[in-house]
Amino acid sequence: MTILLIGYPGAFFNWGVNALKSLIASHVQVMHSHIDLSDFSGTFCDVDGFHVVSTNFPNPLLADNCSQASIPIVGFFDDPVCALGSDREELTQGTLADLRAISASVALCADLAKLENTLIVEKSDFADGCDIVRMLQGFVKEACGIAESSGELLQELGQDLPNAYPTEGEHAESRLQTGVFGSPKSGRPTTGYKWDHTLFMLGEINEPVRSMWLDLTGPARTLYYGPYFHIPQGVYDFRIAMQFSEDAIDLPLTIELVNKEVIGRGKVSAARAGKFAANLAADVTFPEDPIEVRIKSDEGAIFGHFGLLHVNVSPRLA
């Protein structure tokens, strides 16, 4: 029999995998393997014995495979900031890489998290690791026919629960990072995302955005691009907030949304100075590919300033 474990990469997911393996191994021999987006073959259901399969980056076809085979699934979801493992004072490229990895698991776990015969464990719902282990024990007993383990084992496994919750100050410093993601409980976005300008790159020099204003002087070019985060499959409304200086009036810009291919395109120009927002709707069909937002100037300029403020991404309700 096979049981699938999904979740964000991090300490809590690793703890959950080991806890469930220990519960099963106390009664029957268990084999464990870890798969990612590149090595999924769809054949792991055919092995003999008891097989625990863990993944942070499931193949999009995995949900259909698990649904057809009625494979029990357990999801371990932590606060994304906790999953990073430390306080982040600034968004370094290494931090962005970690954030993108977690956003990929959010997107690719979405279809799995809503299947039947699935248990979602959100760490913030539990103060005691023993309570999580008891829930896991009840799930494997019902779904897999595994007998109850001893109280001593439950206590031992529960005591190892990682407890690296950020302080209130760390929460404040990481508010931008948590805004990148939706609800960790479901693995799917609820209220959407807000991608601040600091998550993007400057097109001309390929460096992270530091300032709220960009000098437009020069030829037509890509001004901003990024942030290369993954979001689950679905239709979304993108709201791109921008600001124009007085001397940037009437400068034409092109906005493109890319998910493996261009899925949305619009042209904007400002009739007066100030802050404005452009709205584009797009259908994201490849959650395994990150989202890129491009903002380009269509003409050269000898003066003027422009600034990307943020991009709001909201799932369109059916």
mmCIF file of C-alpha atoms in Angstrom:
data_model
loop_
_atom_site.group_PDB
_atom_site.id
_atom_site.type_symbol
_atom_site.label_atom_id
_atom_site.label_comp_id
_atom_site.label_asym_id
_atom_site.label_seq_id
_atom_site.Cartn_x
_atom_site.Cartn_y
_atom_site.Cartn_z
ATOM 1 C CA MET A 1 0.000 0.000 0.000
ATOM 2 C CA THR A 2 1.132 3.547 -0.730
ATOM 3 C CA ILE A 3 0.601 6.718 1.297
ATOM 4 C CA LEU A 4 1.661 10.111 -0.081
ATOM 5 C CA LEU A 5 3.053 12.951 2.055
ATOM 6 C CA ILE A 6 3.053 16.526 0.717
ATOM 7 C CA GLY A 7 4.013 19.928 2.108
ATOM 8 C CA TYR A 8 6.367 22.883 2.083
ATOM 9 C CA PRO A 9 10.085 22.069 2.259
ATOM 10 C CA GLY A 10 11.266 22.714 5.796
ATOM 11 C CA ALA A 11 11.680 21.368 9.318
ATOM 12 C CA PHE A 12 7.988 20.690 9.956
ATOM 13 C CA PHE A 13 7.564 18.639 6.790
ATOM 14 C CA ASN A 14 10.679 16.598 7.596
ATOM 15 C CA TRP A 15 9.388 15.988 11.128
ATOM 16 C CA GLY A 16 5.975 14.911 9.803
ATOM 17 C CA VAL A 17 7.502 12.442 7.347
ATOM 18 C CA ASN A 18 9.644 10.858 10.059
ATOM 19 C CA ALA A 19 6.756 10.733 12.551
ATOM 20 C CA LEU A 20 4.431 8.956 10.140
ATOM 21 C CA LYS A 21 7.158 6.546 9.042
ATOM 22 C CA SER A 22 7.846 5.674 12.684
ATOM 23 C CA LEU A 23 4.164 5.021 13.399
ATOM 24 C CA ILE A 24 3.925 2.608 10.482
ATOM 25 C CA ALA A 25 7.338 0.988 11.055
ATOM 26 C CA SER A 26 6.332 0.067 14.606
ATOM 27 C CA HIS A 27 3.904 -2.463 13.062
ATOM 28 C CA VAL A 28 4.985 -3.288 9.503
ATOM 29 C CA GLN A 29 8.059 -2.910 7.340
ATOM 30 C CA VAL A 30 7.916 0.334 5.360
ATOM 31 C CA MET A 31 9.843 1.634 2.365
ATOM 32 C CA HIS A 32 10.300 5.388 1.898
ATOM 33 C CA SER A 33 11.141 7.350 -1.226
ATOM 34 C CA HIS A 34 11.150 11.061 -2.053
ATOM 35 C CA ILE A 35 10.122 12.358 -5.466
ATOM 36 C CA ASP A 36 10.256 15.762 -7.087
ATOM 37 C CA LEU A 37 8.952 17.304 -10.277
ATOM 38 C CA SER A 38 11.663 15.755 -12.431
ATOM 39 C CA ASP A 39 11.664 12.125 -11.259
ATOM 40 C CA PHE A 40 7.950 11.297 -10.975
ATOM 41 C CA SER A 41 7.150 8.289 -13.172
ATOM 42 C CA GLY A 42 3.660 7.409 -11.931
ATOM 43 C CA THR A 43 4.684 3.821 -11.134
ATOM 44 C CA PHE A 44 5.266 4.032 -7.375
ATOM 45 C CA CYS A 45 1.768 2.598 -6.714
ATOM 46 C CA ASP A 46 2.854 -0.780 -8.120
ATOM 47 C CA VAL A 47 5.390 -1.695 -5.418
ATOM 48 C CA ASP A 48 4.773 -4.533 -2.963
ATOM 49 C CA GLY A 49 4.511 -3.907 0.774
ATOM 50 C CA PHE A 50 4.009 -0.554 2.469
ATOM 51 C CA HIS A 51 5.434 2.471 0.695
ATOM 52 C CA VAL A 52 5.635 6.036 2.038
ATOM 53 C CA VAL A 53 6.248 8.572 -0.731
ATOM 54 C CA SER A 54 7.080 12.184 0.156
ATOM 55 C CA THR A 55 7.242 15.186 -2.142
ATOM 56 C CA ASN A 56 7.505 18.960 -1.928
ATOM 57 C CA PHE A 57 7.166 19.494 -5.685
ATOM 58 C CA PRO A 58 4.674 16.987 -7.104
ATOM 59 C CA ASN A 59 4.147 16.480 -10.792
ATOM 60 C CA PRO A 60 0.807 18.013 -11.880
ATOM 61 C CA LEU A 61 -0.316 14.556 -13.063
ATOM 62 C CA LEU A 62 0.080 13.167 -9.565
ATOM 63 C CA ALA A 63 -3.347 14.337 -8.388
ATOM 64 C CA ASP A 64 -5.124 12.321 -11.073
ATOM 65 C CA ASN A 65 -2.956 9.309 -10.321
ATOM 66 C CA CYS A 66 -3.701 9.473 -6.598
ATOM 67 C CA SER A 67 -7.408 10.050 -7.162
ATOM 68 C CA GLN A 68 -7.769 7.030 -9.429
ATOM 69 C CA ALA A 69 -5.799 4.787 -7.070
ATOM 70 C CA SER A 70 -7.487 6.173 -3.889
ATOM 71 C CA ILE A 71 -4.084 6.807 -2.324
ATOM 72 C CA PRO A 72 -4.236 8.271 1.205
ATOM 73 C CA ILE A 73 -2.536 11.683 1.406
ATOM 74 C CA VAL A 74 -1.207 13.623 4.394
ATOM 75 C CA GLY A 75 -0.219 17.278 3.982
ATOM 76 C CA PHE A 76 2.091 19.055 6.414
ATOM 77 C CA PHE A 77 1.803 22.827 6.042
ATOM 78 C CA ASP A 78 3.767 25.351 8.079
ATOM 79 C CA ASP A 79 3.791 29.127 8.050
ATOM 80 C CA PRO A 80 5.972 30.013 5.044
ATOM 81 C CA VAL A 81 8.193 32.258 7.166
ATOM 82 C CA CYS A 82 8.769 29.448 9.655
ATOM 83 C CA ALA A 83 9.605 27.150 6.766
ATOM 84 C CA LEU A 84 12.437 29.485 5.789
ATOM 85 C CA GLY A 85 14.019 28.603 9.104
ATOM 86 C CA SER A 86 15.382 31.977 10.206
ATOM 87 C CA ASP A 87 14.696 35.687 10.512
ATOM 88 C CA ARG A 88 15.214 37.523 7.226
ATOM 89 C CA GLU A 89 16.049 41.211 7.486
ATOM 90 C CA GLU A 90 16.186 41.766 3.744
ATOM 91 C CA LEU A 91 15.222 39.935 0.592
ATOM 92 C CA THR A 92 18.535 38.522 -0.594
ATOM 93 C CA GLN A 93 18.693 36.382 -3.714
ATOM 94 C CA GLY A 94 19.087 33.332 -1.494
ATOM 95 C CA THR A 95 15.930 34.253 0.370
ATOM 96 C CA LEU A 96 14.053 34.714 -2.890
ATOM 97 C CA ALA A 97 15.186 31.269 -4.010
ATOM 98 C CA ASP A 98 13.750 29.787 -0.805
ATOM 99 C CA LEU A 99 10.508 31.707 -1.259
ATOM 100 C CA ARG A 100 10.165 30.518 -4.835
ATOM 101 C CA ALA A 101 10.722 26.929 -3.765
ATOM 102 C CA ILE A 102 7.935 27.205 -1.189
ATOM 103 C CA SER A 103 5.608 28.929 -3.652
ATOM 104 C CA ALA A 104 6.212 26.062 -6.092
ATOM 105 C CA SER A 105 5.124 23.542 -3.483
ATOM 106 C CA VAL A 106 2.035 25.669 -2.708
ATOM 107 C CA ALA A 107 1.064 25.607 -6.377
ATOM 108 C CA LEU A 108 1.841 21.973 -7.087
ATOM 109 C CA CYS A 109 0.245 20.627 -3.887
ATOM 110 C CA ALA A 110 -3.023 22.486 -4.494
ATOM 111 C CA ASP A 111 -4.845 19.752 -6.418
ATOM 112 C CA LEU A 112 -3.598 17.082 -4.012
ATOM 113 C CA ALA A 113 -4.717 18.987 -0.921
ATOM 114 C CA LYS A 114 -8.359 18.971 -1.973
ATOM 115 C CA LEU A 115 -8.680 15.258 -2.817
ATOM 116 C CA GLU A 116 -10.773 12.904 -0.703
ATOM 117 C CA ASN A 117 -8.974 10.645 1.786
ATOM 118 C CA THR A 118 -6.609 13.527 2.564
ATOM 119 C CA LEU A 119 -5.525 14.783 5.983
ATOM 120 C CA ILE A 120 -4.181 18.353 6.127
ATOM 121 C CA VAL A 121 -2.072 19.162 9.192
ATOM 122 C CA GLU A 122 -1.391 22.863 9.703
ATOM 123 C CA LYS A 123 1.229 23.395 12.375
ATOM 124 C CA SER A 124 -0.317 26.610 13.702
ATOM 125 C CA ASP A 125 -3.416 24.624 14.789
ATOM 126 C CA PHE A 126 -1.393 22.602 17.290
ATOM 127 C CA ALA A 127 0.599 23.614 20.342
ATOM 128 C CA ASP A 128 1.589 20.042 21.194
ATOM 129 C CA GLY A 129 3.333 17.652 18.844
ATOM 130 C CA CYS A 130 1.689 14.692 20.595
ATOM 131 C CA ASP A 131 -1.702 15.917 19.382
ATOM 132 C CA ILE A 132 -0.441 15.854 15.788
ATOM 133 C CA VAL A 133 0.937 12.332 16.243
ATOM 134 C CA ARG A 134 -2.397 11.143 17.661
ATOM 135 C CA MET A 135 -4.160 12.585 14.618
ATOM 136 C CA LEU A 136 -1.691 10.828 12.325
ATOM 137 C CA GLN A 137 -2.251 7.580 14.184
ATOM 138 C CA GLY A 138 -6.013 7.842 13.749
ATOM 139 C CA PHE A 139 -5.616 8.579 10.040
ATOM 140 C CA VAL A 140 -3.325 5.631 9.258
ATOM 141 C CA LYS A 141 -5.517 3.328 11.341
ATOM 142 C CA GLU A 142 -8.605 4.256 9.321
ATOM 143 C CA ALA A 143 -7.038 4.707 5.896
ATOM 144 C CA CYS A 144 -4.335 2.047 6.010
ATOM 145 C CA GLY A 145 -5.424 -0.459 8.663
ATOM 146 C CA ILE A 146 -2.384 0.231 10.883
ATOM 147 C CA ALA A 147 -2.938 -0.598 14.560
ATOM 148 C CA GLU A 148 -2.472 1.980 17.311
ATOM 149 C CA SER A 149 1.035 2.567 18.619
ATOM 150 C CA SER A 150 2.113 2.757 22.236
ATOM 151 C CA GLY A 151 1.697 5.931 24.245
ATOM 152 C CA GLU A 152 5.449 5.991 24.789
ATOM 153 C CA LEU A 153 6.087 6.211 21.050
ATOM 154 C CA LEU A 154 3.519 8.975 20.628
ATOM 155 C CA GLN A 155 5.158 10.939 23.423
ATOM 156 C CA GLU A 156 8.630 10.418 21.968
ATOM 157 C CA LEU A 157 7.620 11.516 18.472
ATOM 158 C CA GLY A 158 5.627 14.492 19.750
ATOM 159 C CA GLN A 159 8.499 15.867 21.775
ATOM 160 C CA ASP A 160 10.605 16.234 18.634
ATOM 161 C CA LEU A 161 8.206 18.717 17.010
ATOM 162 C CA PRO A 162 10.253 21.689 15.741
ATOM 163 C CA ASN A 163 9.103 24.821 17.524
ATOM 164 C CA ALA A 164 10.816 27.684 15.703
ATOM 165 C CA TYR A 165 7.976 30.184 15.606
ATOM 166 C CA PRO A 166 9.099 33.747 14.756
ATOM 167 C CA THR A 167 8.865 36.485 17.325
ATOM 168 C CA GLU A 168 6.442 39.360 16.772
ATOM 169 C CA GLY A 169 9.319 41.444 15.430
ATOM 170 C CA GLU A 170 10.220 38.742 12.941
ATOM 171 C CA HIS A 171 6.606 38.559 11.830
ATOM 172 C CA ALA A 172 6.662 42.304 11.125
ATOM 173 C CA GLU A 173 9.907 42.078 9.161
ATOM 174 C CA SER A 174 8.601 39.116 7.179
ATOM 175 C CA ARG A 175 5.139 40.483 6.411
ATOM 176 C CA LEU A 176 6.085 40.944 2.766
ATOM 177 C CA GLN A 177 7.161 37.332 2.532
ATOM 178 C CA THR A 178 3.995 35.903 4.058
ATOM 179 C CA GLY A 179 1.950 38.066 1.677
ATOM 180 C CA VAL A 180 3.419 36.105 -1.229
ATOM 181 C CA PHE A 181 1.461 33.010 -0.255
ATOM 182 C CA GLY A 182 -2.117 31.995 0.332
ATOM 183 C CA SER A 183 -3.488 29.762 3.066
ATOM 184 C CA PRO A 184 -0.981 27.092 4.139
ATOM 185 C CA LYS A 185 -3.875 24.990 5.466
ATOM 186 C CA SER A 186 -5.331 24.272 2.058
ATOM 187 C CA GLY A 187 -2.239 24.630 -0.096
ATOM 188 C CA ARG A 188 -4.303 26.986 -2.253
ATOM 189 C CA PRO A 189 -4.605 30.779 -2.313
ATOM 190 C CA THR A 190 -7.623 32.270 -0.566
ATOM 191 C CA THR A 191 -7.323 36.037 -0.683
ATOM 192 C CA GLY A 192 -4.547 36.007 -3.266
ATOM 193 C CA TYR A 193 -1.056 37.445 -3.313
ATOM 194 C CA LYS A 194 0.702 40.777 -3.146
ATOM 195 C CA TRP A 195 4.057 40.982 -4.895
ATOM 196 C CA ASP A 196 5.912 44.093 -3.756
ATOM 197 C CA HIS A 197 8.326 45.925 -6.088
ATOM 198 C CA THR A 198 11.328 44.559 -4.159
ATOM 199 C CA LEU A 199 10.539 41.070 -5.471
ATOM 200 C CA PHE A 200 11.216 42.200 -9.055
ATOM 201 C CA MET A 201 14.347 42.777 -11.129
ATOM 202 C CA LEU A 202 15.358 45.807 -13.184
ATOM 203 C CA GLY A 203 15.379 44.839 -16.837
ATOM 204 C CA GLU A 204 18.278 47.020 -17.917
ATOM 205 C CA ILE A 205 20.865 45.965 -15.322
ATOM 206 C CA ASN A 206 19.423 42.652 -14.083
ATOM 207 C CA GLU A 207 19.554 43.684 -10.447
ATOM 208 C CA PRO A 208 16.906 43.668 -7.702
ATOM 209 C CA VAL A 209 14.699 46.752 -7.449
ATOM 210 C CA ARG A 210 15.850 49.093 -4.664
ATOM 211 C CA SER A 211 14.095 52.377 -5.390
ATOM 212 C CA MET A 212 10.456 53.363 -5.868
ATOM 213 C CA TRP A 213 11.420 55.306 -9.026
ATOM 214 C CA LEU A 214 13.145 54.278 -12.243
ATOM 215 C CA ASP A 215 14.738 56.772 -14.640
ATOM 216 C CA LEU A 216 13.182 56.257 -18.079
ATOM 217 C CA THR A 217 15.969 58.049 -19.968
ATOM 218 C CA GLY A 218 17.255 55.798 -22.732
ATOM 219 C CA PRO A 219 15.971 53.486 -25.460
ATOM 220 C CA ALA A 220 12.836 51.320 -25.397
ATOM 221 C CA ARG A 221 13.542 48.377 -23.126
ATOM 222 C CA THR A 222 12.273 46.000 -20.449
ATOM 223 C CA LEU A 223 11.904 48.032 -17.251
ATOM 224 C CA TYR A 224 10.865 45.355 -14.736
ATOM 225 C CA TYR A 225 10.517 41.592 -14.728
ATOM 226 C CA GLY A 226 9.782 38.895 -12.153
ATOM 227 C CA PRO A 227 9.025 37.646 -9.560
ATOM 228 C CA TYR A 228 9.029 34.021 -10.809
ATOM 229 C CA PHE A 229 6.661 32.700 -8.154
ATOM 230 C CA HIS A 230 4.423 29.707 -8.790
ATOM 231 C CA ILE A 231 0.663 29.866 -8.280
ATOM 232 C CA PRO A 232 -1.947 27.085 -8.591
ATOM 233 C CA GLN A 233 -3.848 26.474 -11.781
ATOM 234 C CA GLY A 234 -6.839 28.770 -12.282
ATOM 235 C CA VAL A 235 -8.077 32.097 -13.613
ATOM 236 C CA TYR A 236 -6.639 35.173 -11.877
ATOM 237 C CA ASP A 237 -7.076 38.924 -11.916
ATOM 238 C CA PHE A 238 -3.729 40.739 -11.953
ATOM 239 C CA ARG A 239 -3.713 44.350 -10.749
ATOM 240 C CA ILE A 240 -0.418 46.104 -11.500
ATOM 241 C CA ALA A 241 -0.002 49.304 -9.467
ATOM 242 C CA MET A 242 2.337 51.934 -10.969
ATOM 243 C CA GLN A 243 3.342 55.579 -10.622
ATOM 244 C CA PHE A 244 4.238 58.145 -13.302
ATOM 245 C CA SER A 245 6.083 61.437 -12.993
ATOM 246 C CA GLU A 246 4.842 64.590 -14.755
ATOM 247 C CA ASP A 247 7.418 64.197 -17.523
ATOM 248 C CA ALA A 248 6.395 60.553 -18.183
ATOM 249 C CA ILE A 249 2.886 61.457 -19.363
ATOM 250 C CA ASP A 250 1.804 59.665 -22.560
ATOM 251 C CA LEU A 251 4.801 57.313 -22.586
ATOM 252 C CA PRO A 252 3.401 53.980 -23.889
ATOM 253 C CA LEU A 253 4.180 50.857 -21.882
ATOM 254 C CA THR A 254 3.437 47.185 -22.531
ATOM 255 C CA ILE A 255 2.606 44.759 -19.701
ATOM 256 C CA GLU A 256 2.920 41.023 -20.300
ATOM 257 C CA LEU A 257 1.989 38.070 -18.078
ATOM 258 C CA VAL A 258 3.908 34.890 -18.795
ATOM 259 C CA ASN A 259 3.236 31.318 -17.655
ATOM 260 C CA LYS A 260 5.335 29.185 -20.001
ATOM 261 C CA GLU A 261 3.913 31.416 -22.744
ATOM 262 C CA VAL A 262 2.349 34.873 -22.814
ATOM 263 C CA ILE A 263 -1.090 34.532 -21.161
ATOM 264 C CA GLY A 264 -1.964 38.228 -20.896
ATOM 265 C CA ARG A 265 -0.898 41.480 -22.537
ATOM 266 C CA GLY A 266 -1.971 45.100 -22.203
ATOM 267 C CA LYS A 267 -0.788 48.590 -23.126
ATOM 268 C CA VAL A 268 -0.944 51.583 -20.774
ATOM 269 C CA SER A 269 0.045 55.246 -20.714
ATOM 270 C CA ALA A 270 -0.650 57.969 -18.193
ATOM 271 C CA ALA A 271 -2.768 61.015 -19.073
ATOM 272 C CA ARG A 272 -1.502 62.758 -15.937
ATOM 273 C CA ALA A 273 1.069 62.238 -13.215
ATOM 274 C CA GLY A 274 0.234 60.051 -10.240
ATOM 275 C CA LYS A 275 -0.474 56.476 -9.218
ATOM 276 C CA PHE A 276 -2.550 54.149 -11.392
ATOM 277 C CA ALA A 277 -3.363 50.451 -11.741
ATOM 278 C CA ALA A 278 -3.737 48.247 -14.799
ATOM 279 C CA ASN A 279 -6.011 45.201 -14.626
ATOM 280 C CA LEU A 280 -5.424 42.020 -16.620
ATOM 281 C CA ALA A 281 -7.141 38.631 -16.379
ATOM 282 C CA ALA A 282 -5.179 35.485 -17.191
ATOM 283 C CA ASP A 283 -5.644 31.721 -17.097
ATOM 284 C CA VAL A 284 -2.747 29.949 -15.378
ATOM 285 C CA THR A 285 -2.581 26.409 -16.770
ATOM 286 C CA PHE A 286 1.009 25.420 -15.955
ATOM 287 C CA PRO A 287 1.540 25.615 -12.171
ATOM 288 C CA GLU A 288 4.914 23.919 -12.614
ATOM 289 C CA ASP A 289 6.113 27.030 -14.478
ATOM 290 C CA PRO A 290 6.590 30.296 -12.564
ATOM 291 C CA ILE A 291 4.749 33.532 -13.287
ATOM 292 C CA GLU A 292 6.684 36.368 -14.905
ATOM 293 C CA VAL A 293 5.334 39.911 -15.092
ATOM 294 C CA ARG A 294 7.125 42.090 -17.665
ATOM 295 C CA ILE A 295 6.804 45.847 -18.004
ATOM 296 C CA LYS A 296 8.375 47.352 -21.139
ATOM 297 C CA SER A 297 8.695 50.857 -22.532
ATOM 298 C CA ASP A 298 7.569 50.962 -26.160
ATOM 299 C CA GLU A 299 9.491 54.136 -27.008
ATOM 300 C CA GLY A 300 12.752 55.730 -25.973
ATOM 301 C CA ALA A 301 12.663 58.673 -23.565
ATOM 302 C CA ILE A 302 14.914 61.641 -22.856
ATOM 303 C CA PHE A 303 13.453 62.263 -19.404
ATOM 304 C CA GLY A 304 10.785 60.984 -17.018
ATOM 305 C CA HIS A 305 10.429 58.575 -14.128
ATOM 306 C CA PHE A 306 8.266 55.520 -13.602
ATOM 307 C CA GLY A 307 7.819 53.129 -10.726
ATOM 308 C CA LEU A 308 6.302 49.677 -10.215
ATOM 309 C CA LEU A 309 4.617 49.665 -6.793
ATOM 310 C CA HIS A 310 3.211 46.156 -6.476
ATOM 311 C CA VAL A 311 1.227 43.455 -8.222
ATOM 312 C CA ASN A 312 -1.929 42.036 -6.638
ATOM 313 C CA VAL A 313 -3.015 38.586 -7.797
ATOM 314 C CA SER A 314 -6.558 37.447 -6.923
ATOM 315 C CA PRO A 315 -8.167 34.133 -7.893
ATOM 316 C CA ARG A 316 -11.354 34.705 -9.867
ATOM 317 C CA LEU A 317 -14.312 33.019 -8.196
ATOM 318 C CA ALA A 318 -16.212 30.508 -10.305
#
